Amino acid sequence: MTATEARPYPFSTPRRLDAEPLLATLRTQTTIRVRLPYGEPAWLITRYEDVKLVLSDPRFSRAAGAGRDQPRMRPFFAPPGSIMDLDPPDHSRLRRLVAKAFTVRRIEQLRPRAQQVADELVDAMVAKGPPADLVEDFALQLPVTVICDLLGVPEEDRATYRMWSEAFVPTTRYAPEKVRECLMQLSGYLADLIAQRGKTPTDDLLGALVAARDNDDRLGDRELLGLVQSMILAGHETTASQITNFVYVLLTHPNQLAELRADPGLLPRAVEELQRFIPLSVLGAIPRYALADVELNGVLVKAGDAVLPVLPSANRDESVYTDPERLDLRRAEATHLNFGHGPHHCLGAPLARMELQVALGTLLKRLPGLRIAGPEADIEWKDGLGVRGPADLPISWDGTPGR
């Protein structure tokens, strides 16, 4: 097969959290053209430096995808209006306004609340006794509670909100009609919350976003709705999956787990290395379109061509990381690209980092002898989602959990 022939992608059905072996070959050879289940072909970008370039160079555009049959895993498109669909200067304007409300300081103010929620979830698991399902009993509940607190979603609406938010990351789990229904319901619900904040200001993030101004400019309702929908994607399923993935990987790498237990101060660095090591995304990243001819890894990408940067591949690039297939919680090499790079670097990165640190730190501190309950081969893995991870993870522990 030549580089210009479109090869079906993903290349294989993901197995657990194993890296796709063909990506390592492509990093050392050339850029190839692929075709996803839906949409036009795209050039697959696998090397770290090439991925960074595509994500940050103005010659590659998100806005140019409007009206195009964009490469994708599902037959329908994501709802319009997302900040991810814009290029500077429109993107810069929205991001500047959001930055006034979505600050690291605001996120850090949530840390005690996140810790309280994590402790309450562990308390409930302990009261029920082992085994517990880490996915249902902990990982899904922590981020949805935190994001609802952050946005000001009322307690009585949170179960429905969780169902709606799951519709943002499916590939085949739900029928397209069900996904559209969930997204319409979520959009209507968020529009009502935004309207309420316009009439009665609040000190939650949604209220701060409604009030965000830059001189005489402000976020419009449509812009704000698209932005909040994007935050939900970053704030629920991806973080929940990573909580479970982190625990699974550490429990299957006992030497690294022992090192982290012996040195809790290693936790922030461990969170970054686990992000690098785990190939979370099935797709890789959102496609971009070339605005000019650009050579990437020996292939001329022509203006108008779609390109698909693969973040999990960049995070395993042998030219950037020493022994990249090895989990090393003390690794101090290049920053991983799980949160993207450049203008579209994930707005929710500080929130995700805080939640992952709280979740992992709490589980390791509170549950002595934490382990997988039952044979590892019996773990069921997610099917039909845009992110990878166990669908359930039975866990057990020893003795009396601490506080």
Short mmCIF file of N, CA and C in Angstrom, two decimals, residues 74 76-79 160-187 229 232-233 236-237 384-386:
data_model
loop_
_atom_site.label_atom_id
_atom_site.label_comp_id
_atom_site.label_asym_id
_atom_site.label_seq_id
_atom_site.Cartn_x
_atom_site.Cartn_y
_atom_site.Cartn_z
N ARG A 74 -18.36 8.41 14.09
CA ARG A 74 -19.81 8.21 14.14
C ARG A 74 -20.46 8.92 12.95
N PHE A 76 -22.89 11.04 12.63
CA PHE A 76 -23.33 12.42 12.81
C PHE A 76 -22.17 13.27 13.31
N PHE A 77 -22.37 14.58 13.26
CA PHE A 77 -21.34 15.51 13.70
C PHE A 77 -21.61 15.97 15.13
N ALA A 78 -20.57 16.44 15.80
CA ALA A 78 -20.74 17.06 17.11
C ALA A 78 -21.59 18.32 16.95
N PRO A 79 -22.31 18.72 17.99
CA PRO A 79 -23.13 19.93 17.88
C PRO A 79 -22.28 21.15 17.56
N THR A 160 -29.73 12.86 35.67
CA THR A 160 -30.08 13.06 34.27
C THR A 160 -28.93 13.71 33.51
N TYR A 161 -28.28 14.66 34.15
CA TYR A 161 -27.14 15.34 33.55
C TYR A 161 -26.04 14.35 33.18
N ARG A 162 -25.80 13.38 34.06
CA ARG A 162 -24.76 12.38 33.78
C ARG A 162 -25.12 11.58 32.53
N MET A 163 -26.36 11.20 32.37
CA MET A 163 -26.76 10.43 31.18
C MET A 163 -26.56 11.28 29.92
N TRP A 164 -26.96 12.54 29.99
CA TRP A 164 -26.80 13.42 28.83
C TRP A 164 -25.33 13.58 28.46
N SER A 165 -24.49 13.80 29.46
CA SER A 165 -23.09 14.09 29.18
C SER A 165 -22.38 12.91 28.54
N GLU A 166 -22.82 11.68 28.83
CA GLU A 166 -22.21 10.50 28.21
C GLU A 166 -22.40 10.49 26.70
N ALA A 167 -23.43 11.21 26.23
CA ALA A 167 -23.71 11.21 24.79
C ALA A 167 -22.66 11.98 24.00
N PHE A 168 -21.76 12.70 24.67
CA PHE A 168 -20.76 13.47 23.96
C PHE A 168 -19.61 12.62 23.45
N VAL A 169 -19.41 11.42 23.98
CA VAL A 169 -18.22 10.66 23.61
C VAL A 169 -18.51 9.28 23.02
N PRO A 170 -19.70 9.00 22.49
CA PRO A 170 -19.91 7.66 21.95
C PRO A 170 -19.38 7.53 20.54
N THR A 171 -19.13 6.30 20.16
CA THR A 171 -18.94 6.00 18.75
C THR A 171 -20.06 5.06 18.30
N THR A 172 -20.25 3.97 19.01
CA THR A 172 -21.31 3.03 18.61
C THR A 172 -22.19 2.60 19.78
N ARG A 173 -21.92 3.09 21.00
CA ARG A 173 -22.70 2.60 22.15
C ARG A 173 -24.18 2.92 21.99
N TYR A 174 -24.49 4.14 21.52
CA TYR A 174 -25.88 4.57 21.39
C TYR A 174 -26.24 4.75 19.92
N ALA A 175 -27.51 4.51 19.60
CA ALA A 175 -27.99 4.79 18.25
C ALA A 175 -27.93 6.30 18.01
N PRO A 176 -27.68 6.72 16.76
CA PRO A 176 -27.58 8.15 16.48
C PRO A 176 -28.80 8.94 16.94
N GLU A 177 -29.99 8.35 16.81
CA GLU A 177 -31.21 9.05 17.22
C GLU A 177 -31.20 9.32 18.72
N LYS A 178 -30.70 8.36 19.52
CA LYS A 178 -30.64 8.54 20.96
C LYS A 178 -29.63 9.62 21.33
N VAL A 179 -28.51 9.64 20.62
CA VAL A 179 -27.49 10.66 20.91
C VAL A 179 -28.05 12.05 20.61
N ARG A 180 -28.69 12.20 19.46
CA ARG A 180 -29.26 13.51 19.11
C ARG A 180 -30.29 13.94 20.15
N GLU A 181 -31.09 13.00 20.61
CA GLU A 181 -32.10 13.32 21.62
C GLU A 181 -31.45 13.81 22.91
N CYS A 182 -30.40 13.11 23.35
CA CYS A 182 -29.70 13.51 24.57
C CYS A 182 -29.07 14.88 24.43
N LEU A 183 -28.45 15.12 23.28
CA LEU A 183 -27.79 16.40 23.07
C LEU A 183 -28.78 17.55 23.01
N MET A 184 -29.92 17.31 22.39
CA MET A 184 -30.96 18.35 22.35
C MET A 184 -31.49 18.65 23.75
N GLN A 185 -31.70 17.60 24.54
CA GLN A 185 -32.19 17.80 25.90
C GLN A 185 -31.16 18.54 26.75
N LEU A 186 -29.89 18.15 26.62
CA LEU A 186 -28.84 18.82 27.38
C LEU A 186 -28.71 20.28 26.95
N SER A 187 -28.78 20.55 25.66
CA SER A 187 -28.68 21.92 25.17
C SER A 187 -29.81 22.77 25.72
N GLN A 229 -20.86 22.97 26.70
CA GLN A 229 -20.93 21.60 26.19
C GLN A 229 -19.53 21.01 26.02
N ILE A 232 -18.15 19.95 29.36
CA ILE A 232 -18.74 18.71 29.86
C ILE A 232 -17.95 17.51 29.33
N LEU A 233 -17.58 17.58 28.05
CA LEU A 233 -16.79 16.50 27.46
C LEU A 233 -15.48 16.32 28.23
N HIS A 236 -16.16 15.01 32.33
CA HIS A 236 -16.85 13.84 32.85
C HIS A 236 -16.23 12.53 32.37
N GLU A 237 -16.61 12.08 31.17
CA GLU A 237 -16.25 10.73 30.75
C GLU A 237 -14.74 10.54 30.63
N GLY A 384 -17.50 0.91 22.00
CA GLY A 384 -18.37 1.92 21.42
C GLY A 384 -18.25 3.28 22.03
N LEU A 385 -17.13 3.58 22.66
CA LEU A 385 -16.89 4.93 23.19
C LEU A 385 -15.63 5.50 22.54
N GLY A 386 -15.51 6.81 22.58
CA GLY A 386 -14.34 7.46 22.02
C GLY A 386 -13.12 7.37 22.91
#
